[in-house]
């Protein structure tokens, strides 16, 4: 049976991280996606409002996250994946900001990942196609960044995972970086060959894929073994809502408008053995706090249902 | 580049006189032969069902041979008005159809469309791929057989068959369907042409379909390249399939279709085929009283796309160019085209800039334009186009005056000059 995970945002807090991990265990999860991005928010970065969190030394960061690590261990939760803060490059930002993200935040995120003994760290590719003219030119910049942390990844035994993203055109969410599976395959293989290690893999985000009409089964099947981690969540095909699978419908028949059958068929095709990880933190703020455990249990049940269909 | 117009929403196919006349008066000289006007996807859903005879206008759907008769009024009217047909669309099923048994009928309809196209010298016919009830791993082989079966008739009638990017319905949510991957679509076209040893198959890029699937249209156009023979320009909000006039589907002062990547892509591949504007849903909602004005706007919009896509061709046309304006637009010209089409200089009305250098160009007073060679074009790099053009003509400048525009540049700077508006 595949393991089930969920992101730690809105569950695990810094005050008493052990309680959050314990809640995960009690509600049926064995894994967690550590929300490192919560310590340097994208909304703040776009406003050039950078906090001092990553000014800390690696030793200080390890000290800060020690209770989290112990809490997870005590609860029997494996932190199998985490999310690096994003964006890594702010096109309208000052050089100092972008240098900081690249040279301070990113390597320290890798160190935190290692500290948690976590195998996968998800990054966001650069969103620069509008300026640079093409996705290829945009990818060149992302690849430069990957090249800057790939040696660290190799040394630490971590796989960096690129994720399919969206962009916005007048509020209409359209294809962003890493939405072409064939290109992703070529790039991942080339980079891994270059480093003689599995430094790069893919994180398939169901919600982002749904927003831009990607064929789930085809995309996952094309990625094959390069698919390492998942961000499972649902939306209405218009907004990035991060809701529970099977939530949305578009017809009077009230059948799911997200292709979950295609998703599961894809995972089955490639014999996916990774974690079925849910990126559904917003669900926990939608429902009353008193229902948090019920909601987590329900998400976990969906995970087990998925697991039964995939294996 | 030929500009054509969908008659749907404007022309009543049984009584086409007024609609065709309005289209012609707006400046269109080419109209789409849209066979789904008399054989709609809804008609096809009724084929074989008991109540079909209760529905009007469904006869062609059951009897492909009646297509010609059904389209006769529009064919006759266009011939008498000297409006050409360069592009046609064969009847097709609804995206959410469950009628897999109609694939044979679709073939018969496509064949009849080919014959009619041959009769009216219509060069291109879009025939959508067969999709419903075909297992994923058989899609290519089934369609290969389908398209190749149409080829002899297409050849006989001198018609090029166009494949088109499709959406598929996941319980009402439209996602990427057959030929929506540019590389795969290019392979399909190439394989079909290789099979017959000539270019009988091409591609029609449906912008609305791309937009519904949030696709990167630059990549899509680049991957298909010269296989793209026609582009259907239509706007929508990205989730509901509608055919709206480009630039009308907006949200908070921004368009919801990625025109930037579309124009970038078509410009890069040197697209010079058919530009087909489809605003049938917009037209249908306008009062018939307002439609002539809407049609004139639609023609202007189509011409604008033609101009944007062909902007580089316009630059190529002149042996030398000078610019008017020393601000952001001039800066963008120099970034994207300065090396390939270097201007002699730029000029500006701002006296303070005269004699200075901007992006490697000397900034001169407008009066210097009186001394440039006769075949040198002046490209206005300032949004006050008409005002500046008037100024130059009033100065007695006889040279060609063109508008440059940086809304859809191949690349952009990360910043804009803060004093750009004052330069």
XYZ file of C-alpha atoms in Angstrom:
734
model
C 0.000 0.000 0.000
C 1.283 3.439 -0.845
C 2.049 5.845 1.969
C -0.156 8.872 2.471
C 1.131 12.351 3.221
C -0.080 15.912 3.538
C 1.559 19.308 3.755
C 2.299 20.535 7.266
C 0.944 24.055 6.745
C -2.011 24.748 9.063
C -1.255 21.555 11.001
C 2.269 21.741 12.388
C 3.221 24.938 14.188
C 6.501 26.138 15.614
C 5.185 26.443 19.142
C 4.474 22.775 19.598
C 5.316 20.912 16.402
C 4.952 17.532 18.037
C 1.200 18.050 18.450
C 0.754 18.620 14.736
C 2.713 15.553 13.763
C 0.790 13.552 16.327
C -2.448 14.760 14.776
C -1.212 13.600 11.374
C -0.432 10.191 12.744
C -3.784 9.915 14.485
C -5.667 10.879 11.357
C -4.053 8.226 9.213
C -0.960 9.762 7.669
C 2.519 8.299 7.709
C 4.277 11.063 5.760
C 4.447 14.823 5.658
C 5.338 17.476 3.116
C 7.174 20.052 5.199
C 6.062 23.562 4.266
C 9.413 25.302 4.405
C 7.972 27.908 2.057
C 5.887 29.125 4.992
C 9.000 30.708 6.492
C 9.563 33.085 3.568
C 6.268 33.824 1.887
C 5.949 34.429 -1.836
C 3.576 37.310 -1.173
C 6.273 38.994 0.902
C 8.968 38.339 -1.683
C 6.941 40.007 -4.430
C 6.711 43.046 -2.134
C 10.462 42.867 -1.452
C 9.537 42.360 2.187
C 12.121 39.776 3.159
C 12.202 38.533 6.725
C 15.373 37.467 8.484
C 14.592 33.760 8.821
C 17.210 32.563 6.378
C 19.791 34.980 7.760
C 20.311 32.359 10.436
C 23.262 30.030 10.079
C 22.657 26.416 9.145
C 23.417 25.457 12.746
C 20.822 27.944 13.983
C 18.264 26.674 11.483
C 18.907 23.114 12.598
C 18.444 24.182 16.184
C 15.194 25.916 15.231
C 13.871 22.836 13.462
C 15.066 20.316 16.018
C 11.674 20.182 17.807
C 9.996 19.636 14.449
C 12.325 16.795 13.612
C 11.920 15.193 17.035
C 8.167 15.730 16.897
C 7.907 13.951 13.586
C 10.081 11.117 14.798
C 8.085 10.749 17.980
C 4.855 10.589 16.033
C 6.285 8.181 13.482
C 5.863 10.590 10.615
C 8.402 10.630 7.787
C 9.091 13.982 6.205
C 9.433 12.664 2.683
C 9.265 15.927 0.786
C 9.411 19.653 1.380
C 8.808 22.839 -0.513
C 11.557 25.371 -0.960
C 10.378 28.990 -0.617
C 9.488 30.581 -3.922
C 9.929 32.448 -6.142
C 13.663 31.991 -6.403
C 13.879 34.927 -8.757
C 11.793 38.099 -8.650
C 11.992 39.707 -12.116
C 11.252 43.162 -10.803
C 13.297 42.635 -7.646
C 16.656 44.155 -6.844
C 19.857 42.240 -7.440
C 20.470 41.959 -3.686
C 17.113 40.224 -3.233
C 17.695 37.745 -6.018
C 21.251 37.093 -4.886
C 19.951 36.436 -1.387
C 17.366 33.951 -2.617
C 19.864 32.152 -4.782
C 22.907 32.195 -2.529
C 21.449 32.148 0.988
C 17.903 30.851 1.028
C 18.342 28.028 -1.484
C 21.495 26.349 -0.067
C 20.146 26.703 3.453
C 16.864 25.120 2.367
C 18.878 22.199 1.073
C 20.621 21.964 4.442
C 17.264 21.954 6.240
C 16.081 19.242 3.872
C 19.125 17.156 4.740
C 18.605 17.829 8.421
C 15.090 16.372 8.164
C 16.539 13.401 6.240
C 14.070 14.309 3.556
C 14.707 12.917 0.073
C 12.867 15.426 -2.096
C 12.720 19.190 -2.252
C 10.276 20.868 -4.613
C 11.278 24.079 -6.352
C 9.439 26.476 -8.627
C 10.964 27.212 -11.991
C 11.517 30.845 -12.943
C 8.553 32.664 -14.508
C 10.378 34.720 -17.087
C 8.919 33.707 -20.451
C 7.160 37.032 -20.910
C 10.455 38.880 -20.649
C 12.803 36.403 -22.250
C 10.435 35.471 -25.057
C 10.130 31.730 -24.704
C 9.831 28.861 -22.291
C 13.193 27.600 -23.525
C 14.932 30.842 -22.575
C 13.100 30.791 -19.260
C 14.234 27.222 -18.604
C 17.856 28.201 -19.234
C 17.661 30.459 -16.196
C 15.968 27.781 -14.089
C 18.661 25.358 -15.144
C 21.364 27.772 -14.036
C 19.737 27.776 -10.626
C 19.479 23.987 -10.588
C 23.143 23.814 -11.527
C 23.930 25.975 -8.521
C 22.313 23.557 -6.056
C 22.686 20.233 -7.877
C 26.164 19.538 -6.450
C 24.749 20.097 -2.968
C 21.826 17.809 -3.802
C 24.193 15.110 -4.989
C 26.315 15.365 -1.893
C 23.282 15.288 0.398
C 21.412 12.578 -1.491
C 18.481 14.869 -2.212
C 16.457 14.996 -5.431
C 15.340 18.464 -6.468
C 11.877 18.285 -8.002
C 10.554 20.698 -10.574
C 6.808 21.257 -10.536
C 4.266 22.063 -13.247
C 3.167 25.661 -12.645
C 0.726 28.163 -14.076
C 0.875 31.795 -15.021
C -1.858 34.396 -15.262
C -3.183 36.215 -18.330
C -5.823 38.668 -17.228
C -6.716 36.385 -14.339
C -7.012 33.391 -16.665
C -4.543 30.823 -15.412
C -2.466 29.426 -18.245
C 0.514 27.155 -18.731
C 3.601 28.211 -16.785
C 6.998 26.573 -16.304
C 7.368 22.793 -16.578
C 4.009 22.033 -18.201
C 5.507 20.040 -21.038
C 6.208 16.473 -19.966
C 8.346 15.629 -22.982
C 10.623 18.577 -22.372
C 10.760 17.746 -18.656
C 11.879 14.204 -19.444
C 14.658 15.413 -21.746
C 15.860 17.956 -19.213
C 15.738 15.687 -16.175
C 17.620 12.919 -17.983
C 20.231 15.293 -19.321
C 20.891 16.916 -15.953
C 21.003 13.615 -14.085
C 23.433 12.262 -16.666
C 25.579 15.313 -16.179
C 25.773 14.834 -12.405
C 25.826 11.044 -12.505
C 23.133 11.110 -9.832
C 19.407 11.529 -9.531
C 19.609 15.185 -8.598
C 16.472 16.150 -10.511
C 12.970 14.694 -10.575
C 9.409 15.878 -11.019
C 6.586 16.881 -8.719
C 3.222 16.495 -10.464
C 0.692 18.995 -9.190
C -2.834 17.817 -9.997
C -4.443 21.177 -9.305
C -2.072 23.121 -11.531
C -2.471 20.509 -14.259
C -6.241 20.770 -14.011
C -6.105 24.536 -14.414
C -4.332 24.283 -17.745
C -6.152 21.257 -19.123
C -3.215 18.867 -19.021
C -4.020 15.244 -19.788
C -3.121 13.657 -16.448
C -2.605 10.108 -17.661
C -0.506 11.104 -20.623
C 1.625 13.517 -18.609
C 2.327 11.075 -15.779
C 2.965 8.203 -18.153
C 5.437 10.324 -20.102
C 7.266 11.297 -16.908
C 7.442 7.689 -15.782
C 10.108 7.016 -13.125
C 11.078 10.686 -13.074
C 7.896 11.397 -11.125
C 9.050 11.458 -7.530
C 6.463 13.355 -5.526
C 2.914 14.640 -5.774
C 0.870 17.670 -4.887
C -2.661 16.288 -4.914
C -5.499 18.798 -4.719
C -8.588 19.847 -6.633
C -10.074 23.012 -8.093
C -12.801 24.282 -10.383
C -10.488 24.552 -13.390
C -10.309 28.310 -12.936
C -8.641 29.130 -9.620
C -5.838 27.451 -7.687
C -8.052 26.478 -4.756
C -6.168 23.492 -3.263
C -9.340 21.666 -2.254
C -10.151 18.018 -1.570
C -10.315 15.697 -4.626
C -13.797 15.071 -6.042
C -15.041 18.440 -4.817
C -15.879 20.078 -8.151
C -18.409 19.422 -10.845
C -19.453 21.291 -13.980
C -22.548 19.477 -15.142
C -25.994 18.614 -13.847
C -24.858 15.005 -13.622
C -22.629 16.191 -10.771
C -19.665 14.074 -11.748
C -16.147 15.211 -10.948
C -14.755 17.702 -13.440
C -11.189 16.729 -12.581
C -9.837 13.642 -14.286
C -9.053 11.522 -11.225
C -9.428 8.345 -13.258
C -6.714 9.609 -15.598
C -4.533 10.508 -12.625
C -4.817 7.047 -11.107
C -4.385 5.343 -14.466
C -1.173 7.310 -14.993
C 0.184 6.320 -11.583
C -0.746 2.730 -12.262
C 0.908 2.806 -15.686
C 4.218 3.845 -14.174
C 3.858 1.664 -11.069
C 4.249 4.689 -8.841
C 5.708 3.721 -5.515
C 6.050 7.162 -3.955
C 3.884 8.929 -1.424
C 0.332 10.047 -2.233
C 0.811 13.524 -0.889
C -1.990 16.062 -0.544
C -1.361 19.780 -0.825
C -4.619 20.778 0.746
C -3.750 23.258 3.484
C -6.496 25.726 2.393
C -9.135 23.092 3.168
C -8.185 23.369 6.801
C -8.930 27.069 6.890
C -12.223 26.610 5.010
C -13.631 24.231 7.594
C -14.095 25.156 11.254
C -11.031 24.462 13.347
C -13.004 21.963 15.408
C -13.354 19.787 12.311
C -9.653 19.719 11.465
C -9.134 16.112 12.506
C -12.286 14.980 10.694
C -11.084 16.675 7.548
C -7.630 15.196 7.800
C -9.124 11.754 8.321
C -11.254 12.230 5.236
C -8.261 13.327 3.158
C -6.385 10.301 4.442
C -9.273 8.044 3.393
C -9.185 9.479 -0.099
C -5.469 8.734 -0.092
C -6.102 5.130 0.824
C -8.802 4.881 -1.845
C -6.300 6.230 -4.378
C -3.694 3.810 -3.107
C -6.050 0.906 -3.608
C -6.695 1.957 -7.185
C -3.023 2.458 -8.037
C -1.573 -0.757 -6.715
C -2.076 36.586 -45.510
C -5.749 36.208 -46.342
C -8.332 37.323 -43.797
C -11.577 35.380 -43.665
C -14.704 35.670 -41.556
C -16.977 33.083 -39.994
C -20.563 33.719 -41.137
C -22.023 31.931 -38.117
C -24.031 34.292 -35.948
C -24.229 36.789 -38.807
C -25.634 34.943 -41.791
C -28.814 32.886 -41.896
C -27.824 30.044 -44.192
C -31.327 29.742 -45.603
C -31.612 33.473 -46.243
C -28.028 34.698 -46.503
C -28.502 37.903 -48.525
C -28.266 40.538 -45.820
C -25.567 38.794 -43.795
C -23.254 38.252 -46.734
C -23.801 41.807 -47.916
C -22.939 43.110 -44.436
C -19.785 41.004 -44.336
C -18.731 42.256 -47.736
C -19.490 45.857 -46.890
C -17.282 45.576 -43.803
C -14.379 44.802 -46.126
C -14.144 41.027 -45.948
C -13.629 39.387 -49.304
C -13.481 35.844 -47.985
C -16.001 33.900 -45.911
C -15.662 30.569 -44.144
C -17.673 27.747 -45.612
C -18.967 26.483 -42.317
C -20.867 23.286 -43.023
C -21.927 23.055 -39.417
C -24.346 25.899 -40.137
C -26.664 23.418 -41.803
C -25.455 20.333 -39.985
C -24.810 21.372 -36.415
C -23.331 19.275 -33.644
C -26.785 19.299 -32.056
C -28.313 17.977 -35.289
C -25.802 15.159 -35.294
C -26.747 14.207 -31.756
C -30.291 13.624 -33.025
C -29.312 11.422 -35.932
C -31.073 8.077 -35.730
C -33.349 9.195 -32.956
C -37.096 9.078 -33.349
C -37.774 12.767 -33.076
C -35.279 13.878 -35.702
C -38.023 14.768 -38.166
C -39.515 17.070 -35.615
C -36.358 19.112 -35.634
C -35.892 21.513 -38.456
C -32.756 21.583 -40.580
C -31.500 18.139 -39.615
C -31.803 16.549 -43.008
C -28.226 17.122 -44.075
C -27.074 15.469 -40.884
C -28.847 12.267 -41.873
C -28.286 12.608 -45.586
C -24.847 13.955 -46.455
C -25.870 14.282 -50.111
C -28.232 17.047 -49.049
C -25.379 19.196 -47.760
C -24.942 20.907 -51.088
C -28.605 21.763 -51.370
C -28.666 23.017 -47.801
C -25.666 25.269 -48.439
C -26.819 26.345 -51.897
C -28.271 29.728 -50.872
C -25.050 30.817 -49.192
C -22.895 29.447 -52.022
C -24.972 31.258 -54.623
C -25.064 34.507 -52.711
C -21.318 34.534 -52.152
C -20.685 33.816 -55.807
C -22.945 36.667 -56.885
C -21.306 39.014 -54.370
C -17.840 37.822 -55.437
C -16.992 36.708 -51.939
C -14.518 33.845 -51.977
C -14.269 30.699 -49.873
C -10.729 29.779 -48.963
C -11.474 27.823 -45.843
C -14.176 25.369 -44.815
C -15.087 23.324 -41.773
C -16.730 19.926 -41.967
C -19.535 19.057 -39.547
C -18.338 17.693 -36.241
C -19.669 16.147 -33.067
C -20.099 17.820 -29.715
C -17.080 17.596 -27.459
C -19.131 15.594 -24.947
C -20.809 13.313 -27.457
C -21.466 9.681 -26.655
C -22.241 8.804 -30.299
C -19.343 6.634 -31.414
C -21.491 4.973 -34.078
C -21.513 8.206 -36.072
C -17.902 7.941 -37.215
C -19.037 6.452 -40.527
C -21.461 9.297 -41.051
C -18.728 11.827 -40.282
C -16.652 10.305 -43.056
C -19.530 10.587 -45.507
C -20.098 14.186 -44.480
C -16.394 14.982 -44.860
C -16.405 13.472 -48.347
C -19.385 15.555 -49.353
C -17.688 18.657 -47.960
C -14.592 17.877 -50.047
C -16.724 17.668 -53.189
C -18.419 20.977 -52.439
C -15.064 22.603 -51.669
C -13.828 21.362 -55.027
C -16.832 22.914 -56.741
C -16.314 26.329 -55.195
C -12.492 26.372 -55.293
C -12.175 26.279 -51.547
C -8.564 25.326 -50.817
C -8.666 24.242 -47.172
C -11.061 22.007 -45.278
C -10.834 21.327 -41.555
C -11.818 17.780 -40.721
C -11.677 17.136 -37.005
C -10.214 13.816 -35.861
C -12.459 10.977 -34.759
C -12.378 10.702 -31.002
C -15.307 9.214 -29.164
C -15.139 5.548 -28.281
C -11.619 5.124 -29.613
C -9.141 3.651 -27.112
C -6.246 5.986 -26.332
C -3.684 3.691 -27.921
C -5.687 3.383 -31.139
C -6.364 7.085 -31.722
C -3.531 7.594 -34.174
C -4.128 4.448 -36.215
C -7.879 5.004 -36.469
C -7.392 8.596 -37.546
C -4.554 7.780 -39.888
C -6.846 5.386 -41.689
C -9.672 7.943 -41.610
C -7.606 10.774 -43.071
C -5.877 8.634 -45.654
C -9.270 7.372 -46.809
C -10.252 10.975 -47.560
C -7.028 11.818 -49.375
C -7.810 10.581 -52.915
C -11.003 12.611 -53.036
C -9.222 15.623 -51.558
C -6.542 15.345 -54.213
C -9.128 15.037 -56.966
C -10.795 18.214 -55.738
C -7.545 20.059 -55.007
C -8.429 20.432 -51.342
C -5.920 20.426 -48.512
C -7.215 18.697 -45.396
C -6.430 20.459 -42.151
C -6.181 18.782 -38.780
C -7.084 20.947 -35.815
C -6.212 21.000 -32.116
C -9.011 19.523 -30.041
C -10.345 19.780 -26.525
C -11.945 16.859 -24.764
C -14.615 17.016 -22.136
C -13.959 15.604 -18.691
C -17.479 15.799 -17.343
C -17.865 19.277 -18.777
C -14.326 20.486 -18.113
C -12.540 21.006 -21.412
C -8.972 19.762 -21.363
C -6.313 18.978 -23.953
C -7.476 16.526 -26.566
C -6.213 15.104 -29.838
C -3.554 17.185 -31.624
C -3.305 19.618 -28.718
C 0.357 18.736 -28.293
C 2.274 20.645 -30.945
C 4.985 18.056 -31.456
C 2.509 15.199 -31.788
C 0.302 17.195 -34.131
C 3.323 17.975 -36.312
C 4.193 14.272 -36.392
C 0.655 13.412 -37.478
C 0.728 15.896 -40.343
C 4.182 14.772 -41.429
C 3.284 11.089 -41.272
C 0.149 11.591 -43.344
C 2.003 13.608 -45.967
C 4.882 11.141 -46.025
C 2.433 8.309 -46.551
C 1.056 9.872 -49.725
C 4.231 11.573 -50.893
C 2.822 15.083 -51.143
C 1.577 17.921 -48.988
C -2.122 17.172 -48.804
C -2.443 17.661 -45.051
C -1.824 20.752 -42.966
C -2.891 22.196 -39.662
C -5.447 24.696 -38.457
C -4.563 26.310 -35.141
C -7.692 27.052 -33.162
C -6.750 29.810 -30.740
C -9.943 29.288 -28.744
C -9.061 25.639 -28.208
C -5.545 26.549 -27.099
C -6.916 29.159 -24.733
C -9.408 26.766 -23.166
C -6.480 24.514 -22.306
C -4.237 27.347 -21.138
C -1.634 26.354 -23.681
C 1.580 28.164 -24.446
C 0.703 29.334 -27.944
C 4.241 30.396 -28.740
C 5.457 26.845 -28.222
C 2.471 25.420 -30.056
C 2.977 27.605 -33.129
C 6.741 27.059 -33.072
C 6.346 23.300 -32.947
C 3.943 23.240 -35.883
C 5.757 25.877 -37.942
C 4.900 25.952 -41.622
C 2.356 23.165 -41.216
C -0.028 25.837 -39.911
C -2.082 26.865 -42.905
C -4.880 28.611 -41.029
C -5.399 30.218 -37.654
C -8.849 30.637 -36.135
C -8.822 33.799 -34.070
C -11.412 33.739 -31.340
C -11.565 34.903 -27.787
C -13.011 33.252 -24.676
C -12.619 33.363 -20.927
C -10.522 30.214 -20.820
C -13.162 27.972 -19.342
C -16.308 28.285 -21.447
C -16.109 27.536 -25.138
C -17.257 30.663 -26.913
C -16.235 32.465 -30.043
C -15.866 36.080 -29.113
C -14.274 38.946 -30.934
C -10.583 39.141 -29.962
C -9.899 41.634 -27.150
C -13.480 41.511 -25.883
C -13.086 38.825 -23.254
C -11.401 40.847 -20.550
C -10.892 40.939 -16.831
C -9.760 44.038 -14.987
C -8.437 45.781 -18.081
C -6.552 42.717 -19.279
C -7.337 40.263 -22.020
C -7.952 36.667 -20.940
C -6.337 35.214 -24.036
C -2.568 35.136 -24.320
C -2.299 37.191 -27.511
C 1.353 37.927 -26.729
C 2.469 34.330 -27.134
C 0.201 33.782 -30.127
C 1.627 36.740 -32.020
C 5.171 35.941 -30.943
C 4.777 32.393 -32.233
C 3.130 33.233 -35.538
C 5.600 36.036 -36.186
C 8.514 33.750 -35.487
C 7.330 31.004 -37.835
C 6.624 33.606 -40.524
C 2.944 32.679 -40.698
C 1.453 33.878 -43.957
C -1.636 31.689 -44.319
C -5.287 32.207 -43.596
C -6.340 34.315 -40.664
C -9.900 33.365 -39.825
C -11.770 35.541 -37.388
C -14.558 33.775 -35.506
C -16.756 35.992 -33.357
C -19.986 34.110 -33.901
C -21.073 34.316 -30.270
C -20.368 38.023 -30.075
C -22.213 38.604 -33.349
C -25.207 36.554 -32.284
C -25.650 38.665 -29.170
C -25.484 41.966 -31.028
C -28.702 43.367 -32.441
C -28.913 42.925 -36.230
C -29.046 46.706 -36.312
C -25.559 46.927 -34.783
C -23.993 44.042 -36.689
C -22.665 46.110 -39.594
C -20.696 48.240 -37.115
C -19.483 45.122 -35.310
C -18.373 43.630 -38.606
C -16.359 46.721 -39.442
C -14.638 46.458 -36.073
C -14.026 42.743 -36.634
C -12.351 43.518 -39.946
C -10.152 46.127 -38.263
C -9.248 43.632 -35.545
C -8.358 40.952 -38.094
C -6.261 43.444 -40.042
C -4.534 44.459 -36.831
C -3.518 40.839 -36.179
C -2.343 40.529 -39.746
C -0.219 43.613 -39.235
C 1.164 42.503 -35.867
C 2.036 39.032 -37.143
C 3.660 40.507 -40.226
C 5.461 43.333 -38.425
C 8.877 41.999 -39.247
C 7.908 41.654 -42.899
C 6.967 45.317 -42.842
C 10.408 46.219 -41.529
C 12.019 44.069 -44.215
C 10.125 45.941 -46.901
C 12.165 49.130 -46.638
C 15.829 49.589 -47.556
C 16.250 51.919 -44.590
C 14.243 53.191 -41.653
C 14.277 56.033 -39.183
C 12.346 56.128 -35.947
C 10.228 58.818 -34.393
C 10.341 58.736 -30.624
C 13.113 58.248 -28.094
C 11.309 56.474 -25.274
C 10.366 52.958 -24.248
C 8.998 51.984 -27.646
C 12.215 53.044 -29.355
C 14.165 51.157 -26.693
C 12.108 48.043 -27.389
C 12.629 48.435 -31.129
C 16.355 48.557 -30.584
C 16.304 45.537 -28.255
C 14.364 43.324 -30.648
C 15.010 44.659 -34.138
C 17.819 47.216 -33.834
C 20.507 44.824 -34.961
C 18.540 43.317 -37.843
C 16.970 46.533 -39.104
C 19.209 49.332 -37.804
C 17.581 52.778 -38.035
C 19.562 55.683 -39.472
C 18.623 57.745 -36.401
C 15.628 58.609 -34.288
C 13.953 61.939 -33.805
C 11.812 63.441 -31.109
C 9.802 66.577 -30.430
C 11.607 67.071 -27.124
C 14.293 69.654 -27.823
C 16.216 68.629 -24.732
C 17.021 65.307 -26.378
C 18.347 66.657 -29.662
C 21.983 65.818 -30.130
C 21.916 63.151 -27.419
C 22.293 59.449 -27.977
C 19.584 56.924 -27.067
C 20.095 53.155 -27.326
C 22.942 53.831 -29.730
C 20.889 56.157 -31.929
C 21.387 59.845 -32.431
C 18.283 61.818 -31.472
C 17.542 64.503 -34.047
C 14.853 67.162 -34.530
C 11.877 66.121 -36.680
C 13.015 68.539 -39.385
C 15.879 66.192 -40.188
C 13.305 63.814 -41.660
C 13.055 66.169 -44.625
C 16.535 65.070 -45.696
C 16.187 61.276 -45.584
C 16.191 59.161 -48.789
C 12.823 58.877 -50.506
C 12.449 55.135 -49.917
C 13.341 55.362 -46.243
C 10.338 54.697 -43.985
C 9.594 56.589 -40.809
C 8.438 54.257 -38.049
C 6.557 56.076 -35.329
C 7.574 54.703 -31.938
C 5.091 56.589 -29.838
C 1.461 55.847 -29.007
C 0.351 59.249 -30.326
C 0.548 57.763 -33.808
C -2.106 59.734 -35.616
C -1.114 63.040 -34.078
C 2.535 62.530 -35.044
C 1.651 61.295 -38.511
C -0.384 64.464 -39.035
C 2.562 66.567 -37.792
C 4.942 64.882 -40.233
C 2.597 65.207 -43.169
C 2.023 68.861 -42.287
C 5.792 69.305 -42.322
C 5.744 68.103 -45.915
C 7.309 64.707 -45.339
C 6.470 62.461 -48.298
C 8.220 59.307 -47.100
C 6.256 56.215 -46.121
C 5.093 56.544 -42.531
C 4.507 53.360 -40.569
C 3.480 52.620 -37.005
C 5.733 50.549 -34.806
C 4.192 48.886 -31.788
C 5.821 47.177 -28.826
C 2.820 45.467 -27.261
C 3.825 42.070 -28.633
C 7.605 42.082 -28.715
C 9.677 38.889 -28.965
C 11.289 39.844 -25.627
C 10.882 42.586 -23.068
C 13.105 44.462 -20.653
C 12.456 43.702 -17.004
C 11.883 47.397 -16.425
C 10.419 50.407 -18.174
C 12.170 53.755 -18.329
C 10.481 55.910 -15.759
C 10.841 59.019 -17.878
C 9.867 57.100 -21.004
C 6.551 58.872 -21.302
C 8.239 62.260 -21.258
C 10.921 61.521 -23.763
